[in-house]
mmCIF file of C-alpha atoms and ligand atoms in Angstrom:
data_model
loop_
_atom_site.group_PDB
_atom_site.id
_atom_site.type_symbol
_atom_site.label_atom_id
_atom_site.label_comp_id
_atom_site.label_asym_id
_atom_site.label_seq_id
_atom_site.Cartn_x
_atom_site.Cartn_y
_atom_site.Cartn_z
ATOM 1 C CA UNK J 1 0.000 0.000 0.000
ATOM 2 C CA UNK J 2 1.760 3.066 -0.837
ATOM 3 C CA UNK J 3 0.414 7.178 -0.589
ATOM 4 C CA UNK J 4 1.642 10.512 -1.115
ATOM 5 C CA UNK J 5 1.518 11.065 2.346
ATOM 6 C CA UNK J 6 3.724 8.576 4.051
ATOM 7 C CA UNK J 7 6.609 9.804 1.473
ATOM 8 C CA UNK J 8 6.568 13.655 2.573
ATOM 9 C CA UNK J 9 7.491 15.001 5.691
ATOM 10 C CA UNK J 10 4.671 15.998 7.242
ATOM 11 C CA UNK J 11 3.188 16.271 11.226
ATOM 12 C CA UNK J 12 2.787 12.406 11.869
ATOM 13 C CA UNK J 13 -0.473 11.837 12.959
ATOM 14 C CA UNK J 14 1.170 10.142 16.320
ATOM 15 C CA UNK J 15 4.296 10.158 17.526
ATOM 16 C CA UNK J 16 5.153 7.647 20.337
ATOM 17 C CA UNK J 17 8.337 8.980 22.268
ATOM 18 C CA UNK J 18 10.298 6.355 24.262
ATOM 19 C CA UNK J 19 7.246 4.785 25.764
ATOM 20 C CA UNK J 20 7.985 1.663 28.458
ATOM 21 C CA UNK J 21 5.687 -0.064 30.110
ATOM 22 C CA UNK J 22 6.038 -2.874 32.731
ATOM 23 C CA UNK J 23 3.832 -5.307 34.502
ATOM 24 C CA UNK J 24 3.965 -6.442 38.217
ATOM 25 C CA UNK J 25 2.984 -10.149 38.536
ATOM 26 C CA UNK J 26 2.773 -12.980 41.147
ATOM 27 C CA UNK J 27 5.071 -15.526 40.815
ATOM 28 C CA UNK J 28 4.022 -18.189 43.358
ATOM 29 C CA UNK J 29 4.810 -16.182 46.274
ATOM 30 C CA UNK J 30 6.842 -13.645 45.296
ATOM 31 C CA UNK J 31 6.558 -10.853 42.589
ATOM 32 C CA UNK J 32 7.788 -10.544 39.699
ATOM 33 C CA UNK J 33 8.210 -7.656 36.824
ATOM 34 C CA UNK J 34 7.327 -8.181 33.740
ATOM 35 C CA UNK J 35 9.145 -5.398 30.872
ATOM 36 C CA UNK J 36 6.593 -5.676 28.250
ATOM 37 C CA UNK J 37 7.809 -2.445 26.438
ATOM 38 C CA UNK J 38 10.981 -0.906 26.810
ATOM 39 C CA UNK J 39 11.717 3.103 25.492
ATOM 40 C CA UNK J 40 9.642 2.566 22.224
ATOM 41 C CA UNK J 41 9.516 5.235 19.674
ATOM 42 C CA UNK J 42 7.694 5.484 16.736
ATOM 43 C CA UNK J 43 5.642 7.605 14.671
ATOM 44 C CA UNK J 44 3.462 7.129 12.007
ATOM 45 C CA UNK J 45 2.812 9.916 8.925
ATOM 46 C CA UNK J 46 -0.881 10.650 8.495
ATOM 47 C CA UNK J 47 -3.037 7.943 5.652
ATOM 48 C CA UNK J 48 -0.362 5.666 5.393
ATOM 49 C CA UNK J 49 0.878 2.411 7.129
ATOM 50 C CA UNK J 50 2.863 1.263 9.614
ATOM 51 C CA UNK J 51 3.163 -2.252 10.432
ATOM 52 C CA UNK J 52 4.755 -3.888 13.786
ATOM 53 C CA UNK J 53 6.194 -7.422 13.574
ATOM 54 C CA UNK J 54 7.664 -9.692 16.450
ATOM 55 C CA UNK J 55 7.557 -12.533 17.896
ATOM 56 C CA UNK J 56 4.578 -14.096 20.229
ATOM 57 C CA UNK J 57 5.548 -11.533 23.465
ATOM 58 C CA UNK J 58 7.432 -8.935 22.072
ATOM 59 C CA UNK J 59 5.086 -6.584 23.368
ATOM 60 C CA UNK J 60 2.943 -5.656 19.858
ATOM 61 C CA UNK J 61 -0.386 -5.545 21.973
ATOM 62 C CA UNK J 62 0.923 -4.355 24.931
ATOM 63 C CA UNK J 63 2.264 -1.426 22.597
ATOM 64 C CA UNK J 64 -1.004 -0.852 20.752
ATOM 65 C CA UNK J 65 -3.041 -0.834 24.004
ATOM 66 C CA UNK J 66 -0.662 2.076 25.496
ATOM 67 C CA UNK J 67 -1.420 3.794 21.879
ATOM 68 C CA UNK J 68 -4.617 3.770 22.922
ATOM 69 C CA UNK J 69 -4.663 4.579 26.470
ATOM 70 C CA UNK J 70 -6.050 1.253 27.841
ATOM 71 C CA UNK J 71 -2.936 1.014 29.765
ATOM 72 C CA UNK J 72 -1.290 4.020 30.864
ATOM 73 C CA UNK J 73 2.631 4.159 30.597
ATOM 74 C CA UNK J 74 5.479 3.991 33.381
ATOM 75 C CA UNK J 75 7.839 6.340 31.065
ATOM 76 C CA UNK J 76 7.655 8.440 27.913
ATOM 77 C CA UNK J 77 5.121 10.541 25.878
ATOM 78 C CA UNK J 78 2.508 9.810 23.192
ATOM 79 C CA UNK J 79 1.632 12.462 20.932
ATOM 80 C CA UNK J 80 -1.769 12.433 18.705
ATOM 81 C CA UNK J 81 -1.571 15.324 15.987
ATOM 82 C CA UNK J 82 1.133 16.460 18.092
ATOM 83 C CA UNK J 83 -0.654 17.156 20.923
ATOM 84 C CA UNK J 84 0.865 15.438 23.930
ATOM 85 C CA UNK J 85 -1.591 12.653 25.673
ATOM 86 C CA UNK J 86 -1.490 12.468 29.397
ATOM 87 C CA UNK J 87 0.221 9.613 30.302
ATOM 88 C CA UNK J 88 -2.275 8.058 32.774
ATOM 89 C CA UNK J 89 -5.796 9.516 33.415
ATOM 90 C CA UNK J 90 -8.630 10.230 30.912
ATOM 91 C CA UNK J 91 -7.520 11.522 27.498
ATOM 92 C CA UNK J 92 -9.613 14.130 25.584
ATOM 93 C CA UNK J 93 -12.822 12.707 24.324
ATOM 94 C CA UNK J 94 -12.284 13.511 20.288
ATOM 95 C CA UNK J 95 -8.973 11.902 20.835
ATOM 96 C CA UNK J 96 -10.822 8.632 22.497
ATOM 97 C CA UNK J 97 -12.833 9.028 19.446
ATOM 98 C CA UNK J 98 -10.476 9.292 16.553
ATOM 99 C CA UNK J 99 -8.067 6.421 18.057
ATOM 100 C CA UNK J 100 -9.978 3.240 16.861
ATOM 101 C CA UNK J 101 -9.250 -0.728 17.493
ATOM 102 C CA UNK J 102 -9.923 -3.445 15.425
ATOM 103 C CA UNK J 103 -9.009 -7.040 17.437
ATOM 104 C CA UNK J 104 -7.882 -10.346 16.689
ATOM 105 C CA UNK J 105 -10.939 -12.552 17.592
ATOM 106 C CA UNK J 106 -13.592 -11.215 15.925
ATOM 107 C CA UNK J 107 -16.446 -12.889 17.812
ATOM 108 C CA UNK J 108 -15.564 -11.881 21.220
ATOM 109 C CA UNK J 109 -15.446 -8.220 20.791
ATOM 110 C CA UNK J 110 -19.216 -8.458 19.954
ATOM 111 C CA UNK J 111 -21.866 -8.508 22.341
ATOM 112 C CA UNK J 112 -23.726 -12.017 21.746
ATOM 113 C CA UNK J 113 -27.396 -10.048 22.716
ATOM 114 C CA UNK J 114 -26.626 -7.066 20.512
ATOM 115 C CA UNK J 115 -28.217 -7.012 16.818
ATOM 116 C CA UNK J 116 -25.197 -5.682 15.046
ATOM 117 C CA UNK J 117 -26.799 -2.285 14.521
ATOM 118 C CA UNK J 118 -27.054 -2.340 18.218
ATOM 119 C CA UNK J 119 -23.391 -2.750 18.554
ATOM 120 C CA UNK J 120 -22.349 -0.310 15.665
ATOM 121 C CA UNK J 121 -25.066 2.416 17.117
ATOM 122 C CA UNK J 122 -24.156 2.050 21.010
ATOM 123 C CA UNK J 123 -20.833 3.861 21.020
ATOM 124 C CA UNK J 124 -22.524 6.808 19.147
ATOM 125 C CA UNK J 125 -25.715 7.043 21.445
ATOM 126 C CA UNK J 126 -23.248 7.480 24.450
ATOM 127 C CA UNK J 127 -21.738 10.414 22.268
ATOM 128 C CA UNK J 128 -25.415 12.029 22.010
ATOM 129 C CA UNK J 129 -25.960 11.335 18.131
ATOM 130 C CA UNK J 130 -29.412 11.730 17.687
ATOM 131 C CA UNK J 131 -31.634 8.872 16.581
ATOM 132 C CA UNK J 132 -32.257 9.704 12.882
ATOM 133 C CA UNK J 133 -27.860 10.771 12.128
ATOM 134 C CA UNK J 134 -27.073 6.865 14.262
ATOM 135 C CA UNK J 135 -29.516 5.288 11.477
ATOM 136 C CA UNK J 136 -27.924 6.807 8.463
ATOM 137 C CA UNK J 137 -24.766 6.176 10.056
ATOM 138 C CA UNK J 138 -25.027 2.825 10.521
ATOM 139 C CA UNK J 139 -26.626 1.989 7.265
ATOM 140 C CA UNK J 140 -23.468 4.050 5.244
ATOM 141 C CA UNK J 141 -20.650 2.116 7.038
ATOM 142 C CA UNK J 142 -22.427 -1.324 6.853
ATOM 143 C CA UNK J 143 -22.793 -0.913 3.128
ATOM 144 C CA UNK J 144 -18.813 0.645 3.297
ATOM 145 C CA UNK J 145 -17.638 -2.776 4.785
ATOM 146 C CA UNK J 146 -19.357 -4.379 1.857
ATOM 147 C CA UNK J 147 -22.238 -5.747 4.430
ATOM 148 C CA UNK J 148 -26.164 -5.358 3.133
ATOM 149 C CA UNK J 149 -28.272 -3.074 5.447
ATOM 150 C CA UNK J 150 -30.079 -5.950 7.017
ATOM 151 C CA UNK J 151 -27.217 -7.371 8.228
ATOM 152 C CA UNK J 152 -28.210 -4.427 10.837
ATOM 153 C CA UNK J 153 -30.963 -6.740 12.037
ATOM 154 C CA UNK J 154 -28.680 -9.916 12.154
ATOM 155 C CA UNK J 155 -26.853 -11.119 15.501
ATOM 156 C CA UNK J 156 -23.079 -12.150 15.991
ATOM 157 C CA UNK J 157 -23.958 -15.801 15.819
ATOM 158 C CA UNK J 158 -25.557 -15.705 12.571
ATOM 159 C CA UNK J 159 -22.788 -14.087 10.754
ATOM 160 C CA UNK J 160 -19.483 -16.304 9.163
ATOM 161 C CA UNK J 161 -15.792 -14.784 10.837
ATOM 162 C CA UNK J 162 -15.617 -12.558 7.462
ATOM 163 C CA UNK J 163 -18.772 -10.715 8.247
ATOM 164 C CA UNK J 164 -18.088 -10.461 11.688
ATOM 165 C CA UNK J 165 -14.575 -8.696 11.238
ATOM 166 C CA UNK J 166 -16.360 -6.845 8.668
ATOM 167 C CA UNK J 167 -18.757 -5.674 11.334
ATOM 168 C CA UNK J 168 -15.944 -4.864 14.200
ATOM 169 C CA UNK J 169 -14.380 -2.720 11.418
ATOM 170 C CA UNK J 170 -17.739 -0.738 10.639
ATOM 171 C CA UNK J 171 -18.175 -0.026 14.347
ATOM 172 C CA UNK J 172 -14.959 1.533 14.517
ATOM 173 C CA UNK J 173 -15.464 3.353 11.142
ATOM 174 C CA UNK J 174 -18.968 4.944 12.731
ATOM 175 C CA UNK J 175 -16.464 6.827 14.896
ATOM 176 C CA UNK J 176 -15.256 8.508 12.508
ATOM 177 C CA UNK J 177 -11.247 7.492 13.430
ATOM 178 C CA UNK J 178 -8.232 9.033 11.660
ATOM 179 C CA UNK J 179 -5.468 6.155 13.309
ATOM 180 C CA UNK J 180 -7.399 2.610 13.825
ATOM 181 C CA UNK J 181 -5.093 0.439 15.217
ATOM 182 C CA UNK J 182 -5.315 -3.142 13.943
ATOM 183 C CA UNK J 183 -4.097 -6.218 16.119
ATOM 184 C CA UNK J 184 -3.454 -9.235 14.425
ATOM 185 C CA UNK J 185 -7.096 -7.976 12.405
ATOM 186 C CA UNK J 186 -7.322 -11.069 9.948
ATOM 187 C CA UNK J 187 -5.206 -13.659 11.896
ATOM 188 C CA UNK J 188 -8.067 -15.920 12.372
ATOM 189 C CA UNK J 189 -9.446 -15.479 9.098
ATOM 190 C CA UNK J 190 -9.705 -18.274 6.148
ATOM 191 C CA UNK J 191 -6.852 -17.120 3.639
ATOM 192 C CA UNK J 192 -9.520 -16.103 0.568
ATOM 193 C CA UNK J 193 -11.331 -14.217 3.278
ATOM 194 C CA UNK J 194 -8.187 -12.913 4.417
ATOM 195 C CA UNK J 195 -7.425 -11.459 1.344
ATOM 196 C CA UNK J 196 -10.614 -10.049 0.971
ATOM 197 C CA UNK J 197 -10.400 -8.508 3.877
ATOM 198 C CA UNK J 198 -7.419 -6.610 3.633
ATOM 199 C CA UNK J 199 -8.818 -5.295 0.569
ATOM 200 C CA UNK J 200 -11.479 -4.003 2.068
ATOM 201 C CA UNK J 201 -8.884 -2.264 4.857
ATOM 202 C CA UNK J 202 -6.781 -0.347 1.963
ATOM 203 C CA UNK J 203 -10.174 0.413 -0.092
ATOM 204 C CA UNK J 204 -11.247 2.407 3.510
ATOM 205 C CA UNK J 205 -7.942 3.669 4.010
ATOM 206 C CA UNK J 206 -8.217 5.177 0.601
ATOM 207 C CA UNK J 207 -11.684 6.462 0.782
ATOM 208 C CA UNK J 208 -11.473 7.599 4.776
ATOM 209 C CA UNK J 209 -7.925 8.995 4.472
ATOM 210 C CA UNK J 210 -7.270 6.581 7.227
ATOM 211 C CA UNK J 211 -4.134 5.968 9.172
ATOM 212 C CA UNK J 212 -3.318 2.246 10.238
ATOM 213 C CA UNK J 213 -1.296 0.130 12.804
ATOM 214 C CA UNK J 214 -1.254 -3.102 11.799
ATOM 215 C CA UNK J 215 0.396 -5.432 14.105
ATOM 216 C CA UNK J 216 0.859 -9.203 12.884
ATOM 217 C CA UNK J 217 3.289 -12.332 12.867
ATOM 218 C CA UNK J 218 2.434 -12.790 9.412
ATOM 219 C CA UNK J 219 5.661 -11.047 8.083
ATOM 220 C CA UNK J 220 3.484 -10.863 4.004
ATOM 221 C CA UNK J 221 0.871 -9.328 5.094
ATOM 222 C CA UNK J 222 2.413 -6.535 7.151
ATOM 223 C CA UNK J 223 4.544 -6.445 3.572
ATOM 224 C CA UNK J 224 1.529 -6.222 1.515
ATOM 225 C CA UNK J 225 -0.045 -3.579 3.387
ATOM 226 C CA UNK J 226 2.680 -1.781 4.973
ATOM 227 C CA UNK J 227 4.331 1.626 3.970
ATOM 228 C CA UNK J 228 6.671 1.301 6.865
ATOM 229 C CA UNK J 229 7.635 -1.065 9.265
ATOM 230 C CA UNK J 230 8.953 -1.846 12.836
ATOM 231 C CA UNK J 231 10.325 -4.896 13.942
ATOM 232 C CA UNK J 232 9.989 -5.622 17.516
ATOM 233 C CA UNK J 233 12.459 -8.030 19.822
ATOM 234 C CA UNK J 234 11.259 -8.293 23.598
ATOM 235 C CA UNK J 235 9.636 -5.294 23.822
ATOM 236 C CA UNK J 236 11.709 -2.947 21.679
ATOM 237 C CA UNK J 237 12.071 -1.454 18.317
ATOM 238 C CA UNK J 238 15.193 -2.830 16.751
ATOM 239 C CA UNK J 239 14.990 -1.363 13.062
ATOM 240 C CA UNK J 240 12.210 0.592 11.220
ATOM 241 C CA UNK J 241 12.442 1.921 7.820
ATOM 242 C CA UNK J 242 10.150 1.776 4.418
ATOM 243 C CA UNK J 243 8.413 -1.549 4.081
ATOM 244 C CA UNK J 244 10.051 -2.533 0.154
ATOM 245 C CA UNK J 245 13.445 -1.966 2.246
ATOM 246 C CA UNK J 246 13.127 -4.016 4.989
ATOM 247 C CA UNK J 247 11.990 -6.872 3.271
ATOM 248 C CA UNK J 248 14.779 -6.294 0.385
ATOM 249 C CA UNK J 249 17.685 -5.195 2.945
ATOM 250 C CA UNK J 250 16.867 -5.915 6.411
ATOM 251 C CA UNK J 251 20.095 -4.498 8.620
ATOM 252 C CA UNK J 252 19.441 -6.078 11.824
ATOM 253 C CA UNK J 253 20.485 -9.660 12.385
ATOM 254 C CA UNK J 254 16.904 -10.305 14.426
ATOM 255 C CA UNK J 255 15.257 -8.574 10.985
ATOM 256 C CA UNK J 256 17.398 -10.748 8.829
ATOM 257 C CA UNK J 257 16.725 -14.517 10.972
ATOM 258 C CA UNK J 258 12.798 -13.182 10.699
ATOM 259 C CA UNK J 259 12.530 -12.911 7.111
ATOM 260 C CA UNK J 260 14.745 -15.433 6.312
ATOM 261 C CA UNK J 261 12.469 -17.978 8.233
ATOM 262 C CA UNK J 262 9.637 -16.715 6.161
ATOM 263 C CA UNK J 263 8.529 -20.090 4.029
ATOM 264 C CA UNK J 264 9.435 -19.714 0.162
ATOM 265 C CA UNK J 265 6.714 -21.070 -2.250
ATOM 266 C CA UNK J 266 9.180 -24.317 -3.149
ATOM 267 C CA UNK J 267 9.665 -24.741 -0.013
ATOM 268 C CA UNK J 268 13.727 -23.966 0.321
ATOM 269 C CA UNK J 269 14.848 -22.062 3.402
ATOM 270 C CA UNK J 270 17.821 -20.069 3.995
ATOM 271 C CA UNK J 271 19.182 -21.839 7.139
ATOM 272 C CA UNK J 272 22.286 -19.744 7.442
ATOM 273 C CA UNK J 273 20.643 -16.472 8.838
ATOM 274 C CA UNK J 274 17.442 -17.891 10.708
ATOM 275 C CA UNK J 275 16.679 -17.179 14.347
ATOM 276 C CA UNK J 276 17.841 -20.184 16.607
ATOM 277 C CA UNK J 277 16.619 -20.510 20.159
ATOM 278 C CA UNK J 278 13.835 -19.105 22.373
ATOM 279 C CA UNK J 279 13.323 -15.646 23.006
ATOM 280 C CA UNK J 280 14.809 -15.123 26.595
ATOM 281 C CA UNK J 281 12.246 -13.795 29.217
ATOM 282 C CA UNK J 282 10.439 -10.842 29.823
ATOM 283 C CA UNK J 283 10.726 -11.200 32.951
ATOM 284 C CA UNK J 284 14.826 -11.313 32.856
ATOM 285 C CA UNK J 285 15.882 -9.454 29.658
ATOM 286 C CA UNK J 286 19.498 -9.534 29.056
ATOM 287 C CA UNK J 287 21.755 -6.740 29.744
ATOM 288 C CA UNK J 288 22.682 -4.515 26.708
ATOM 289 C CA UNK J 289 21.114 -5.645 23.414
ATOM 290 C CA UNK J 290 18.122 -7.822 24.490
ATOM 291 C CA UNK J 291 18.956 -10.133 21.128
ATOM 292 C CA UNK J 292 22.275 -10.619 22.121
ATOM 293 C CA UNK J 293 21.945 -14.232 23.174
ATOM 294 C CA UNK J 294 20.599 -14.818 20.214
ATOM 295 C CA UNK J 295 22.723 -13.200 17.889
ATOM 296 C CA UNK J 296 25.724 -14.740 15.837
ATOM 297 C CA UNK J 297 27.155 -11.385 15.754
ATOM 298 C CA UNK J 298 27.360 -10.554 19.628
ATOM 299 C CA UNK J 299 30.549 -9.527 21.048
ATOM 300 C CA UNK J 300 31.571 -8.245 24.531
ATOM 301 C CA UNK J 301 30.157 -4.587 23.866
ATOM 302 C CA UNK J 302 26.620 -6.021 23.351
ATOM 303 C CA UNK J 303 26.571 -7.616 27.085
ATOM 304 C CA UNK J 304 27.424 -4.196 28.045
ATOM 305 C CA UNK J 305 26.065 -1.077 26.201
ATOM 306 C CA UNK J 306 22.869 -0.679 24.963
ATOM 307 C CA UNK J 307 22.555 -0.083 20.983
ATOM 308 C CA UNK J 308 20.872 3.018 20.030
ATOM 309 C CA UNK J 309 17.939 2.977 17.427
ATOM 310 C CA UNK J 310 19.650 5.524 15.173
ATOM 311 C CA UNK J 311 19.447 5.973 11.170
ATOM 312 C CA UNK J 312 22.203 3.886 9.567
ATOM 313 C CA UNK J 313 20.767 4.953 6.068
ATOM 314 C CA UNK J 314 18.864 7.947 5.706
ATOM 315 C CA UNK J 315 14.976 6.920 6.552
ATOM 316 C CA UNK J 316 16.303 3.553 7.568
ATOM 317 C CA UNK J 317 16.961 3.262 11.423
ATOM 318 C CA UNK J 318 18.607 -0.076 13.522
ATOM 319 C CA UNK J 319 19.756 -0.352 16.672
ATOM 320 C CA UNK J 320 22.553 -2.503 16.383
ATOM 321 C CA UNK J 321 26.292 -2.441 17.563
ATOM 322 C CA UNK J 322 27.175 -3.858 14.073
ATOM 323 C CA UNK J 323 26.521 0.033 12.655
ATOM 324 C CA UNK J 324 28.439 2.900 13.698
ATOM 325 C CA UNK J 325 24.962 4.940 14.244
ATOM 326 C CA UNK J 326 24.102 2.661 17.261
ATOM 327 C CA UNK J 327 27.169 3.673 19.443
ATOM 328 C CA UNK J 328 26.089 5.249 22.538
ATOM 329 C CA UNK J 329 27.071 8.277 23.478
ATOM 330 C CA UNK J 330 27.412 7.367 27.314
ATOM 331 C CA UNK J 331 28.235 4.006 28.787
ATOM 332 C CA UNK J 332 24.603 2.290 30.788
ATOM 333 C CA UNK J 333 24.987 -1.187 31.802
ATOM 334 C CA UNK J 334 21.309 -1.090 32.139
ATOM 335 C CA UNK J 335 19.011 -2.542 30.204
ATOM 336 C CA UNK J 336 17.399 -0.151 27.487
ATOM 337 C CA UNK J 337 13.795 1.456 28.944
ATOM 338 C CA UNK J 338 14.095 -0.172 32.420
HETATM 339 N N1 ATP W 1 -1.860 -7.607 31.596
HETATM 340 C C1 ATP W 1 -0.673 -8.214 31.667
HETATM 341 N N2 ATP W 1 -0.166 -8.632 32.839
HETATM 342 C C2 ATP W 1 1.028 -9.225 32.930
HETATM 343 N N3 ATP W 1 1.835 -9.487 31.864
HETATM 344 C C3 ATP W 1 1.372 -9.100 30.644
HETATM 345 C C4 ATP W 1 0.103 -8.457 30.482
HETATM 346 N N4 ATP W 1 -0.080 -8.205 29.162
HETATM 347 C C5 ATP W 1 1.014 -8.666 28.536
HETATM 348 N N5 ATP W 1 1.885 -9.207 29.426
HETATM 349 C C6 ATP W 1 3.204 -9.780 29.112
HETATM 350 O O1 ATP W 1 3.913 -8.793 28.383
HETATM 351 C C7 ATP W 1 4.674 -9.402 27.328
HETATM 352 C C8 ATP W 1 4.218 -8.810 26.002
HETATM 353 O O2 ATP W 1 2.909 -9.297 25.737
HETATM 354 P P1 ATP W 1 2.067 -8.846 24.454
HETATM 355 O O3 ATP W 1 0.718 -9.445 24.584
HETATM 356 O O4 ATP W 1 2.152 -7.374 24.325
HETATM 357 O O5 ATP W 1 2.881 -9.532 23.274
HETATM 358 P P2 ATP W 1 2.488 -9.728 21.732
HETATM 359 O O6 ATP W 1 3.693 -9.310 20.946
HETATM 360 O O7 ATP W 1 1.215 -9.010 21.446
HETATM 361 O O8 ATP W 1 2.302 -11.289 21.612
HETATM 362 P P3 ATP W 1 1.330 -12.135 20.625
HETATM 363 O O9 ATP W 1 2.010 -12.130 19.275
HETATM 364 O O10 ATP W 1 1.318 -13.489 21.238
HETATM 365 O O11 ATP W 1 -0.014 -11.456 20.613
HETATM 366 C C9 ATP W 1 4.425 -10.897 27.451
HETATM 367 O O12 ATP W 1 5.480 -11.448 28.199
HETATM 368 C C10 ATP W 1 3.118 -10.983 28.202
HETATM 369 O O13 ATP W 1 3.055 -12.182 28.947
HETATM 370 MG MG1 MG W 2 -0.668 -9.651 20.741
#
């Protein structure tokens, strides 16, 4: 997916500024913390795309519910048309509003004893719409997610998964969103419907001028739909740049082992470069670069200083001690974001 937009430089729509965000847990009897997202930036230019990859845990939902204020963070600042978000507390109501989320399972983010236009029409009675603009509303962004205006009448359990992702999407469309944040949005989806799916998502995008997040382990479709990308590795951005770059050039080893373990069409793999091993804990992250035990590149200096996520090529940022960009400028021991 490609626009004008995401190849100017213009006020990103959000900016997130070194954004961590931990968890305190119970393990047995003692407690534990859990870094979930450690000093994330990232921004995103208005109508255009930015996909997240990573691992199971690397902290892509725990990143898009901090976006949108579900959780609020220990560190850092989020920005929405830059205008700086509280960090905990309630944010401004048009904000709440324009800041949309689409979810994985699409069953269980309906109400069961809600018609559809129940569901699609409750968000905007609580905002005061009267009865007459909710009707019209409903009936344009059914028929915009491709769904016939009875389907208004319908409940969850008589639609197929298609329809009801279709649905989730035209409830967040009736609020009129400029950044909808997608997690993992056509995981659980058939592969024609899939397809059909994400279709439908850059047809919107096109016609609504909207802005996306779209999180998923599926490293083609964040390709396919994806203007720019960041990888994630336990709960940090190690490399972002255009999406046609990353995929032809990744710079990071972690990027490199990811695509390389993506499955080719004839089945051949390119061993050499994959990603061995589990990802370590987020309970325990390893000192200087978190991929270090991983990495067939580590040396001393990774134990020991934490890589900077700095532009090795111009638009095209890693943080790696393999590039010159990612030296430090002081010398923490500490783990990056703690
Ligand atoms: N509410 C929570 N309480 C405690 N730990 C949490 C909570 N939410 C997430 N975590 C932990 O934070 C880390 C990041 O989780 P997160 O769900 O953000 O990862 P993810 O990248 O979205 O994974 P997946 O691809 O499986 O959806 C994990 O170790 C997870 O167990
Ligand atoms: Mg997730």
């Amino acid at each position: 997916m490609t626009s004008a937009a995401a190849e100017t430089e213009v006020q990103p729509l959000l900016e997130v500024d070194n954004v961590s965000k931990t968890f305190d847990i119970k393990l047995g009897l003692k407690r534990a913390t859990v870094y979930a997202v450690g000093g994330v930036s990232i921004s995103v230019q208005p109508s255009s795309t930015l996909g997240i990859v990573g691992e199971s845990g690397c902290g892509k939902s725990t990143l898009a519910r901090l976006i949108l204020g579900l959780y609020p963070a220990d560190r850092g600042e989020i920005r929405f048309a830059g205008q700086p978000l509280p960090r905990r507390g309630k944010r401004p109501r048009a904000v709440v509003e324009q800041m949309q989320m689409v979810f994985q399972d699409p069953y269980s983010a309906l109400n069961p004893r809600a018609s559809i236009g129940q569901s699609i029409a409750f968000p905007l009675q609580v905002q005061g719409m009267d009865r007459a603009e909710i009707r019209d509303r409903v009936a344009r962004v059914l028929h915009d997610v491709g769904l016939h205006g009875n389907y208004a009448t319908h409940y969850p359990h008589q639609l197929s998964g298609g329809q009801r992702q279709r649905v989730n999407i035209a409830r967040a469309l009736a609020m009129a969103p400029r950044l909808v944040v997608l997690d993992e949005a056509v995981s659980a989806l058939d592969k024609s419907i899939q397809a059909q799916i994400l279709n439908l998502l850059e047809d919107l995008q096109r016609a609504y001028q909207l802005t996306y997040i779209f999180i998923s382990h599926d490293l083609n479709v964040v390709e396919y739909m994806s203007n720019r990308v960041a990888v994630m590795y336990l709960g940090q951005v190690v490399e972002t740049c255009a999406a046609d770059e990353l995929y032809q050039r990744p710079l990071h080893p972690y990027s490199q082992g990811l695509l390389a373990s993506i499955p080719t069409l004839d089945g051949a793999s390119t061993e050499p470069t994959r990603v061995t091993g589990e990802m370590p804990s987020p309970l325990n992250p390893p000192s200087g670069c978190r991929f270090r035990t991983r990495c067939p590149f580590a040396t001393d200096t990774c134990a020991t200083h934490v890589p900077v996520l700095a532009e090795a090529e111009p638009g095209h940022l890693v943080a790696c001690h393999l590039y010159p960009s990612s030296q430090p400028t002081t010398t923490p021991t500490t783990t990056q974001g703690e």
